[in-house]
Tab-separated table of C-alpha atoms in Angstrom:
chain	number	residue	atom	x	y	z
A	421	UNK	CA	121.496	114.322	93.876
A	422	UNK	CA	119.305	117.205	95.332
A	423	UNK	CA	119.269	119.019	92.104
A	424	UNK	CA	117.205	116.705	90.710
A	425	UNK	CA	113.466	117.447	89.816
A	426	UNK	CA	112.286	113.949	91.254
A	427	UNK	CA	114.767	113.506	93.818
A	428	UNK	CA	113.877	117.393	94.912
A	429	UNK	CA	110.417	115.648	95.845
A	430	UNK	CA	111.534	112.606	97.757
A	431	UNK	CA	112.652	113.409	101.348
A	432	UNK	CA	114.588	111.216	103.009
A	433	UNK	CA	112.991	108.151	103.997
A	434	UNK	CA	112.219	108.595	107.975
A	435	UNK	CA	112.493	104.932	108.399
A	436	UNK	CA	116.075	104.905	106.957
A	437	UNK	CA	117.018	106.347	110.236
A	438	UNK	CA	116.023	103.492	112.200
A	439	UNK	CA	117.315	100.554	109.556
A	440	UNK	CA	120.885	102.550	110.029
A	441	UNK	CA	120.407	102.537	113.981
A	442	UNK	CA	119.091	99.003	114.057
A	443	UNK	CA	122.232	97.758	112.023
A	444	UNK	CA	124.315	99.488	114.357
A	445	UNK	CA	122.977	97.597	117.117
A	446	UNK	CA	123.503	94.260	115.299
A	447	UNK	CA	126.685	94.788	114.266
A	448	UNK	CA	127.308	95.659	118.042
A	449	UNK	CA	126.131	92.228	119.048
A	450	UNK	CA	122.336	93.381	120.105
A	451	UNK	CA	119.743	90.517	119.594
A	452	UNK	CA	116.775	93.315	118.118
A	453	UNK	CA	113.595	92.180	118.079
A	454	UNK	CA	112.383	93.504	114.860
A	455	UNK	CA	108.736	94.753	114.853
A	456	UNK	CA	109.408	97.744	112.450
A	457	UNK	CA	108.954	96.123	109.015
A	458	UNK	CA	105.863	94.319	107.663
A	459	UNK	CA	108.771	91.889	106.211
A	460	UNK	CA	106.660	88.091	106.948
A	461	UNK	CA	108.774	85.721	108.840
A	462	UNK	CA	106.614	82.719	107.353
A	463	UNK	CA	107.740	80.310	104.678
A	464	UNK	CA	105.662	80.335	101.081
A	465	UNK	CA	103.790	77.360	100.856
A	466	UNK	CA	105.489	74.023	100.327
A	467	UNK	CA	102.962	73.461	97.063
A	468	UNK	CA	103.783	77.028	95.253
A	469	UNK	CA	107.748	76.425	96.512
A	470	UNK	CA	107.796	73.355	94.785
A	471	UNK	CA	105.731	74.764	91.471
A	472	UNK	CA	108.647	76.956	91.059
A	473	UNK	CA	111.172	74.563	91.302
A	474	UNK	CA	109.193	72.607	88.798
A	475	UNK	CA	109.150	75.251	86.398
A	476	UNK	CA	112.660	76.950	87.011
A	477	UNK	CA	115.384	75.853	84.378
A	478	UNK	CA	113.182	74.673	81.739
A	479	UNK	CA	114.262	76.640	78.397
A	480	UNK	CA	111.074	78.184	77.438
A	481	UNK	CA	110.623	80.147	80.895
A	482	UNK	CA	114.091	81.588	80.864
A	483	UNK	CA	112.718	84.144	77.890
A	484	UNK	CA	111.194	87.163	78.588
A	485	UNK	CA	107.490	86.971	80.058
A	486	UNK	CA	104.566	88.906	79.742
A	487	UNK	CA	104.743	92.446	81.053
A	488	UNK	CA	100.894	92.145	82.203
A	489	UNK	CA	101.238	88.804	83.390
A	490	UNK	CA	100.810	85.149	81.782
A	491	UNK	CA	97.344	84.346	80.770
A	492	UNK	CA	96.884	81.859	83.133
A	493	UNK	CA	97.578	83.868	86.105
A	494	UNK	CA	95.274	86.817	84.961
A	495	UNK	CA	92.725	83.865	84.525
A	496	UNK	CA	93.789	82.427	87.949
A	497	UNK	CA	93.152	86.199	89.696
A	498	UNK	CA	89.870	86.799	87.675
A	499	UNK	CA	88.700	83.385	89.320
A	500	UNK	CA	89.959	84.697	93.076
A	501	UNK	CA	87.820	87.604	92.476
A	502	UNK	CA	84.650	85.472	91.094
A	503	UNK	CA	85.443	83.424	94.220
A	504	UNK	CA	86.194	85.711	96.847
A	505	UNK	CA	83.836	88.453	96.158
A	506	UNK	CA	81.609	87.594	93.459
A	507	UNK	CA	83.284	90.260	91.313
A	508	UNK	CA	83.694	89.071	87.449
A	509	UNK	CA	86.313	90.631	85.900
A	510	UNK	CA	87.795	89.935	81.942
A	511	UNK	CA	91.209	88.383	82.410
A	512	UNK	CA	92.346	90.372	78.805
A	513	UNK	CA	91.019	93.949	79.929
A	514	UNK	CA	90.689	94.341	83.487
A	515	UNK	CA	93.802	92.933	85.204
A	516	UNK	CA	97.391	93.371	85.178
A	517	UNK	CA	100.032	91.360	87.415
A	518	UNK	CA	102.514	93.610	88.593
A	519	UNK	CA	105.495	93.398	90.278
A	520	UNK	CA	104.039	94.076	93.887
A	521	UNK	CA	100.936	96.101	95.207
A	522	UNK	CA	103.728	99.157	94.755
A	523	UNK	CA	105.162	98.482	91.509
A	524	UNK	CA	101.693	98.690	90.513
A	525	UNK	CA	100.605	101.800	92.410
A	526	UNK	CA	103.652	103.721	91.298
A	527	UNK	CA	103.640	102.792	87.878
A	528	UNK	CA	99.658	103.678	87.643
A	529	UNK	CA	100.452	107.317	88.960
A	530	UNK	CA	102.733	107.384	86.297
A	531	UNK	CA	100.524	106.163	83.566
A	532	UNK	CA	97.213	108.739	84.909
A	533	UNK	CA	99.039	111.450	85.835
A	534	UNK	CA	99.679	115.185	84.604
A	535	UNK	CA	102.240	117.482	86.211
A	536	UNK	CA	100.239	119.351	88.622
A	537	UNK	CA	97.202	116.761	88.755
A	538	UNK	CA	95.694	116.538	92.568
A	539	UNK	CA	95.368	113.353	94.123
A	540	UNK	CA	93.479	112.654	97.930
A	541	UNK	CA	95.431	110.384	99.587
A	542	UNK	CA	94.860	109.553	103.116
A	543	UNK	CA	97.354	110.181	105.899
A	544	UNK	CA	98.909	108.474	107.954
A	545	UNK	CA	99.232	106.095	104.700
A	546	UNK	CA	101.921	103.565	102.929
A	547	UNK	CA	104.103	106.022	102.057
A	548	UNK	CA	103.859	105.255	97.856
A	549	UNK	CA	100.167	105.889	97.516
A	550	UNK	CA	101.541	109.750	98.169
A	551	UNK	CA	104.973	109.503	96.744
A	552	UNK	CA	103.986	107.757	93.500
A	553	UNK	CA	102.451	110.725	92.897
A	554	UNK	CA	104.859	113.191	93.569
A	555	UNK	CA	107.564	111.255	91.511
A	556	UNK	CA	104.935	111.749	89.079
A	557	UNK	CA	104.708	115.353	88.977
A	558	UNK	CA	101.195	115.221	90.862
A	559	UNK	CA	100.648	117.281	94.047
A	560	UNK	CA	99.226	115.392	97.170
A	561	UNK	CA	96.060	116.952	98.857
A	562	UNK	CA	95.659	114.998	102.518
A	563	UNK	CA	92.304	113.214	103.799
A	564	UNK	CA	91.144	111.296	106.831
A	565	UNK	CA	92.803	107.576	106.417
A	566	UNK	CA	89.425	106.618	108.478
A	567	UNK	CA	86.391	105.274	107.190
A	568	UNK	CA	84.069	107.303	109.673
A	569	UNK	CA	81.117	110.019	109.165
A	570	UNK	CA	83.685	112.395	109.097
A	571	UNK	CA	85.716	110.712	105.747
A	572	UNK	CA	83.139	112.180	103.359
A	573	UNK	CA	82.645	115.925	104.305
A	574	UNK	CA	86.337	116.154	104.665
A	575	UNK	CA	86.801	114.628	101.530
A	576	UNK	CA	83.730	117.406	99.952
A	577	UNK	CA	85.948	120.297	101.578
A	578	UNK	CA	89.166	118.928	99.369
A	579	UNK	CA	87.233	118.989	96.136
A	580	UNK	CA	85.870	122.317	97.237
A	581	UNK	CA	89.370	124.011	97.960
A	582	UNK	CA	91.512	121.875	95.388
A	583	UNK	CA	92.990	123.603	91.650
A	584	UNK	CA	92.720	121.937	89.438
A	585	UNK	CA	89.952	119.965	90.563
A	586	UNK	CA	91.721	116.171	91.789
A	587	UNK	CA	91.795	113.350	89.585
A	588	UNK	CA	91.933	110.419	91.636
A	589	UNK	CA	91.088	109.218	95.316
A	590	UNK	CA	92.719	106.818	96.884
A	591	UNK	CA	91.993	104.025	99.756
A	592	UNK	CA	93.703	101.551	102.041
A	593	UNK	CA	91.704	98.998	104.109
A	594	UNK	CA	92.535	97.376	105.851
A	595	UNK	CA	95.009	99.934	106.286
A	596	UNK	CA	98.719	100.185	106.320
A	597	UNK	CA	99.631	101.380	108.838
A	598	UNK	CA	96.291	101.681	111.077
A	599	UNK	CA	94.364	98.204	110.538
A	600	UNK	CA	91.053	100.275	110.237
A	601	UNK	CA	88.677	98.206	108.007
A	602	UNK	CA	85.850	99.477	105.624
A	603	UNK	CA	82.504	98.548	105.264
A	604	UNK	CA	80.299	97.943	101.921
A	605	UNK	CA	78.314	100.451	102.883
A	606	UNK	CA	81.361	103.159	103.208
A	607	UNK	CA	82.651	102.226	99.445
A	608	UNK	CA	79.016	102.328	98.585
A	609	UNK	CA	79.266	105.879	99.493
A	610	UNK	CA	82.782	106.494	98.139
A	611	UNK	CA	81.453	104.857	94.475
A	612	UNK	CA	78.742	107.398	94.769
A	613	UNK	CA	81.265	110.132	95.550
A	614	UNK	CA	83.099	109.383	92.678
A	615	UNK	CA	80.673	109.461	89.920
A	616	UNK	CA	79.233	112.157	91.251
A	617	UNK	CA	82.568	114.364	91.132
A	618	UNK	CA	84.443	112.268	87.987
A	619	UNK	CA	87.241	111.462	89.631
A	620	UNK	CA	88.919	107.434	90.100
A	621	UNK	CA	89.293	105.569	93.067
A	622	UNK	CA	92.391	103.552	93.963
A	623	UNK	CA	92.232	100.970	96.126
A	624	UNK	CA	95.050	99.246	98.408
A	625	UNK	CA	93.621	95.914	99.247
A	626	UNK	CA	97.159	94.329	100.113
A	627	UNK	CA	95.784	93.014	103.609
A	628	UNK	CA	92.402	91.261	102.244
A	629	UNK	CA	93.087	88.058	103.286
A	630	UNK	CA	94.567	89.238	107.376
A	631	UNK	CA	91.880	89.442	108.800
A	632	UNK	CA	90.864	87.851	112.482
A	633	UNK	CA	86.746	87.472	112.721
A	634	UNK	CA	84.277	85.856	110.522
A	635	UNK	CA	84.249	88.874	108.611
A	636	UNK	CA	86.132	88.838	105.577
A	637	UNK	CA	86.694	92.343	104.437
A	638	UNK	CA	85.418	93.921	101.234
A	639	UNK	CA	86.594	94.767	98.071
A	640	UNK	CA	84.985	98.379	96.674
A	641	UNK	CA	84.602	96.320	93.308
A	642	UNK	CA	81.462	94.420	95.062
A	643	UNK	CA	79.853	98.129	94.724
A	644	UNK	CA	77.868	97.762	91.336
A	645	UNK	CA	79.059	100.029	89.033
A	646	UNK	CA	82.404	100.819	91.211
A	647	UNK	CA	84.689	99.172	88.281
A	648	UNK	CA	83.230	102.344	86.252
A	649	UNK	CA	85.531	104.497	88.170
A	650	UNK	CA	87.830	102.128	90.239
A	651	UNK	CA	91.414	100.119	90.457
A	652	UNK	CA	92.116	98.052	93.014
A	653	UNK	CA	95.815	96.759	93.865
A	654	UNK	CA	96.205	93.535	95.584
A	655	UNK	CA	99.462	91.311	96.494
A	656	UNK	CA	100.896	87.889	96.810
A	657	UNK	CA	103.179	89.357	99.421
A	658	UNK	CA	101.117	88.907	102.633
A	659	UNK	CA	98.638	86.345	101.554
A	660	UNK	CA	101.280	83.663	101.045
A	661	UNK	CA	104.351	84.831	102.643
A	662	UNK	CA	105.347	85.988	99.324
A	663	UNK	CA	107.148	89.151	99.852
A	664	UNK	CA	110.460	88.894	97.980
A	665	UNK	CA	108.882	87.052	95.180
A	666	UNK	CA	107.247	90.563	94.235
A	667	UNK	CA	103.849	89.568	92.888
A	668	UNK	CA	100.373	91.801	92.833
A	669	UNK	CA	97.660	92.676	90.693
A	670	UNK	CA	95.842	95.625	89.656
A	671	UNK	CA	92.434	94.931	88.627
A	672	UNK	CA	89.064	96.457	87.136
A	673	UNK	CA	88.498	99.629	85.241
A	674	UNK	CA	89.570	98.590	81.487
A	675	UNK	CA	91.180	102.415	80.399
A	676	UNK	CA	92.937	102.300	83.970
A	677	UNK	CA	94.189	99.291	83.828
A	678	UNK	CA	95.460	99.823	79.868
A	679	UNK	CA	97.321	102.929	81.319
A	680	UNK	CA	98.688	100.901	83.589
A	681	UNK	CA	99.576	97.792	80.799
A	682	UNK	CA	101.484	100.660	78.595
A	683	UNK	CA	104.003	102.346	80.820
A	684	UNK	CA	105.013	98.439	82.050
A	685	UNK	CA	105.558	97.807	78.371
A	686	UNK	CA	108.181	100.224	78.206
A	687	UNK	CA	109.409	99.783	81.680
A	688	UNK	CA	109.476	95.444	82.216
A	689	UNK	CA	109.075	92.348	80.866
A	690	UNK	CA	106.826	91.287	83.947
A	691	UNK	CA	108.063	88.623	86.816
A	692	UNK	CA	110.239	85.618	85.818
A	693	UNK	CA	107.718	82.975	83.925
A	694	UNK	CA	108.485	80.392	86.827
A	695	UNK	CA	107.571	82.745	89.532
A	696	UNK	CA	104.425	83.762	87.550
A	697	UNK	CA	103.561	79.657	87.395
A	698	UNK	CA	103.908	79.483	90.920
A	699	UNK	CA	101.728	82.265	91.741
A	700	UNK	CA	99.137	80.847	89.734
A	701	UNK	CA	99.458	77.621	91.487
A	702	UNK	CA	98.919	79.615	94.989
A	703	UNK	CA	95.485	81.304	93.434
A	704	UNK	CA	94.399	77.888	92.077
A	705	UNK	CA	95.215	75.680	94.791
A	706	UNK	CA	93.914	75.034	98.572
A	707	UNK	CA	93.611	77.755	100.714
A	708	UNK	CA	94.662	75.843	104.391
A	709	UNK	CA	97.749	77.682	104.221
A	710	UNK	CA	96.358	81.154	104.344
A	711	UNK	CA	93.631	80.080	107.305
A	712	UNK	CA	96.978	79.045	108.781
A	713	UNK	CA	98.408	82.141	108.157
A	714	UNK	CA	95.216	84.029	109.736
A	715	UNK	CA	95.777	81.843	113.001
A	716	UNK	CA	99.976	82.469	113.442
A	717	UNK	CA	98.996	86.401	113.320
A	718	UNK	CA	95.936	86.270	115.282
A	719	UNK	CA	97.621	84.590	118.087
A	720	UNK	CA	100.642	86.788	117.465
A	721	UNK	CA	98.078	89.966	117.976
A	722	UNK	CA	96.811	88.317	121.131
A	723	UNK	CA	99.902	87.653	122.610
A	724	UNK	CA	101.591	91.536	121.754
A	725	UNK	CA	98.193	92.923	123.153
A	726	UNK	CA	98.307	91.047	126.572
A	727	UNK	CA	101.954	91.033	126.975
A	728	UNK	CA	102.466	94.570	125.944
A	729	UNK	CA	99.757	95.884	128.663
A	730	UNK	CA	101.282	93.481	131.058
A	731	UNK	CA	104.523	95.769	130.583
A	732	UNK	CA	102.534	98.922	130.908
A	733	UNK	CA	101.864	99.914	127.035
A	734	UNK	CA	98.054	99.296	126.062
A	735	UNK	CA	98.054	98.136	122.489
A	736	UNK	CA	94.995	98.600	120.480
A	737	UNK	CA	93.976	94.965	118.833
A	738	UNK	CA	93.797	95.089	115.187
A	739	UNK	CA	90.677	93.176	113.235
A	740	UNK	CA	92.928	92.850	110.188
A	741	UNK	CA	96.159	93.518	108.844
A	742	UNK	CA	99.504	92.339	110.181
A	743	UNK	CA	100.088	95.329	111.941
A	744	UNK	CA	99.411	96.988	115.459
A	745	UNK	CA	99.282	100.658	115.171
A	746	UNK	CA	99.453	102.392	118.916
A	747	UNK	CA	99.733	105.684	120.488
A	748	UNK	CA	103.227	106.492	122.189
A	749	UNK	CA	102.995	105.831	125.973
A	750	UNK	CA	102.436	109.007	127.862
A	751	UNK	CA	105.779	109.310	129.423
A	752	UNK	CA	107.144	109.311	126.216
A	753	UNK	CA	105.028	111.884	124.263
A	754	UNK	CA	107.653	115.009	124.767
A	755	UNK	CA	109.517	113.919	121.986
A	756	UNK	CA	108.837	112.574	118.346
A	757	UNK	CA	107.966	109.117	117.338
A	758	UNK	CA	111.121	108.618	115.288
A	759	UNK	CA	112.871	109.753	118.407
A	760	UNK	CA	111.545	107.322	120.463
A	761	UNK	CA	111.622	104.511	117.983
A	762	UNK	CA	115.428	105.153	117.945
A	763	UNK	CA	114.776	105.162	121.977
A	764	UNK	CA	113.624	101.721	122.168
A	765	UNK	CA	116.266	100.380	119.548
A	766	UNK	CA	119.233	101.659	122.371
A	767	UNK	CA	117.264	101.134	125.308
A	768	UNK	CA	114.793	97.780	124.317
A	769	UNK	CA	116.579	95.934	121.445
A	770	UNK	CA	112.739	96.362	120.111
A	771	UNK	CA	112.750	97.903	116.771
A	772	UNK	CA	109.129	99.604	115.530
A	773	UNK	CA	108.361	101.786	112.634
A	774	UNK	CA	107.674	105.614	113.478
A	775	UNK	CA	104.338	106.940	113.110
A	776	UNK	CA	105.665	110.238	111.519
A	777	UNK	CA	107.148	107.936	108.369
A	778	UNK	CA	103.461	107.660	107.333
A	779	UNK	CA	102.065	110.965	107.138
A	780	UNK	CA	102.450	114.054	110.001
A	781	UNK	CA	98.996	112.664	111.142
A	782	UNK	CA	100.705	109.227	112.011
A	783	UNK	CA	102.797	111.548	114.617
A	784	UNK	CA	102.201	110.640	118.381
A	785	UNK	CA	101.720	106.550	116.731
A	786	UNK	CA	104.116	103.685	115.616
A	787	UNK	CA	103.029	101.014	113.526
A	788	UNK	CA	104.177	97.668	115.046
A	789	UNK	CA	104.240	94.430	112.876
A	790	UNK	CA	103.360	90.760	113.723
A	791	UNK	CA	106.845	89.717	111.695
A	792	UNK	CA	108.504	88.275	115.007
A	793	UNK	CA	107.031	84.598	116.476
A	794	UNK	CA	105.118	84.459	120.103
A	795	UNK	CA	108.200	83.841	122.043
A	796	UNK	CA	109.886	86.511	120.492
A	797	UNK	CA	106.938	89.146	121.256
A	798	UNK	CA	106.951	88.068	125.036
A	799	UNK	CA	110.514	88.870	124.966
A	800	UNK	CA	110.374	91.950	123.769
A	801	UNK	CA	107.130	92.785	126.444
A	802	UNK	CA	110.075	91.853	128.687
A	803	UNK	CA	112.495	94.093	127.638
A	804	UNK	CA	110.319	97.053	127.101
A	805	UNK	CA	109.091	96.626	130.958
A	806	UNK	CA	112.545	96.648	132.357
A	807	UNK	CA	113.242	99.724	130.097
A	808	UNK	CA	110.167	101.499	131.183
A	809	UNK	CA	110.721	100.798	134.909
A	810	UNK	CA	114.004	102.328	134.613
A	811	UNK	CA	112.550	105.522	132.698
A	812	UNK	CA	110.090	106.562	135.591
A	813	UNK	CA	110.586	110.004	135.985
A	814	UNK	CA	110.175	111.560	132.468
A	815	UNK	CA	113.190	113.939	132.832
A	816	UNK	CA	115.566	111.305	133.014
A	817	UNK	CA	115.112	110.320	128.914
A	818	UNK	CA	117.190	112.660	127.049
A	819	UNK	CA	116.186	112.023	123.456
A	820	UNK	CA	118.947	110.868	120.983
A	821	UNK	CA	118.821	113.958	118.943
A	822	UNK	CA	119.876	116.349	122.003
A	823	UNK	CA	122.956	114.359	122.204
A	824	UNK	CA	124.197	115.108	118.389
């Protein structure tokens, strides 16, 4: 398989390394606390469960569906928008249900992209916003992931030293994995960066709706004039517990999201009709089951940050997102994060995803996710206290890879 041109550009997936380790454990009889995936452990609501089941079976939805999505979900999403963040977007034009936030953001590279095309993408990121891209034949240029002063005369020195001249920048905020958020006022300035140097901006906005203050983040589309130049990716996943259903959108820009609509046209037949229905039920209907969802992971964050410095590890405490994303504790910092994920799988039962799987700026961090319930979390504080009481003097970890 390594002779092939796309495979060539894929390396092996870092957190592949831990799955393999953390089945091991299982199937050793370990109880692992599972932190590493943003998998949610909470049930789709009962209202878009039973839409499904209402729509399942009958002949007509069976048939193939609509590779961009059924009319009345692109309606449904166009009215989310309108109500969310005042953003009106055409239903025919400017949105396309995909399957997933990264269905959608891989398929997009493939519809913009020339071999040797630049993209910015910002690292530590979700690994597809680079590796879309280099499946497509694009090469990745790195940025800052955050949304400080420093973002935009970084992102001045990439156009500067970049040939050919990049085609696209792209965003995540909140961010996977750091849970930095982004103000108007920043995409104000990234809209303006934009038009000024012709190149698109694609937005992750996958975590929209995690968020844990009274204020809501904000989509780059409120920015007038941003749809000019902009597609934004959002999904069903984390919203409503939807993860395995595999439902997103992208929306706004009409020629990106026709590039988008024509390589899914060869490529799918869009989600099963019934899933579709019941996504369109979740946009339409009430929204007490994602405030819900924004109280389970905001006391989840609460209890990981007080239980986790209780144990001796300071967590940072994320505004948004459903993840935690935290520096290595200094004892363990002579060896890699993957390493000492793999350490805390043998040592903890606690499973966490390696900051080096999102970028070589994500070294020295792993990304922990609010996936496991509050009883759960205090367990693993637990176990990671006993582990690091019996790992005192630094020279007594020998890290997995030194024993073959």
């Amino acid at each position: 398989m390594s002779d092939f041109y796309r495979i060539k550009r894929l390396p092996p997936y870092v957190f592949e390394q831990v799955n393999r380790l953390k089945a091991k454990a299982r199937a050793g009889g370990a109880d692992i606390i599972d932190m590493g995936m943003g998998n949610p452990d909470l049930p789709a609501p009962r209202h878009v469960v039973e839409k499904l089941i209402e729509t399942a079976g009958k002949p007509r939805t069976d048939r193939y569906s609509a590779s961009k999505g059924i009319a009345g979900l692109r309606r449904a999403q166009a009215a989310y928008y309108a109500r969310r963040f005042g953003v009106k977007l055409d239903p025919e034009t400017q949105i396309v249900a995909t399957l997933g936030s990264k269905e959608g953001f891989a398929n997009m590279a493939q519809g913009i992209t020339a071999p040797g095309d630049v993209v910015l993408v910002p690292n530590p990121s979700y690994p597809i916003h680079a590796f879309g891209f280099l499946m497509a034949g694009g090469v990745i240029r790195s940025v800052p992931s955050a949304p400080t002063p420093e973002y935009f005369p970084a992102l001045e020195r990439a156009m500067m030293h970049s040939i050919p001249k990049p085609i696209a920048v792209v965003v995540c905020y909140p961010s996977n994995p750091t849970a930095e958020v982004a103000s108007l006022d920043f995409y104000e300035d990234l809209v303006a960066f934009a038009k000024k140097h012709d190149i698109f901006i694609l937005s992750d906005l996958a975590y929209a709706e995690v968020y844990f203050d009274d204020d809501p983040p904000p989509s780059v589309l409120q920015v007038p004039g941003a749809i000019d130049v902009t597609a934004e990716f959002t999904s069903m996943s984390k919203t409503f517990s939807m993860a395995g259903w595999r439902m997103g959108f992208a929306v706004g820009n009409e020629r990106l999201c026709a590039a988008l609509g024509r390589v899914k046209s060869y490529l799918d037949y869009g989600a099963f009709t019934p899933i579709q229905v019941a996504a369109t039920a979740a946009l339409n209907g009430p929204d007490d089951c994602v405030k819900e969802m924004r109280a389970i992971y905001k006391k989840r964050r609460d209890v990981m940050v007080e239980s986790f410095a209780q144990a001796g590890w300071p967590i940072p405490a994320p505004s948004a997102s459903m993840f935690a994303w935290a520096p290595a504790p200094e004892r363990f910092r002579n060896m890699s994060t993957l390493e000492f994920a793999k350490l805390l799988i043998e040592k903890a039962d606690v499973a966490v995803a390696p900051g080096e799987g999102f970028g070589e700026h994500g070294e020295g961090f792993v990304r922990l996710a609010l996936v496991e319930n509050e009883q759960r979390i205090r367990q693993a504080a637990r176990n990671l206290r006993r582990f690091f009481d019996s790992a005192d003097q630094l020279h007594n970890i020998v890290p997995l890879a030194a024993r073959g």
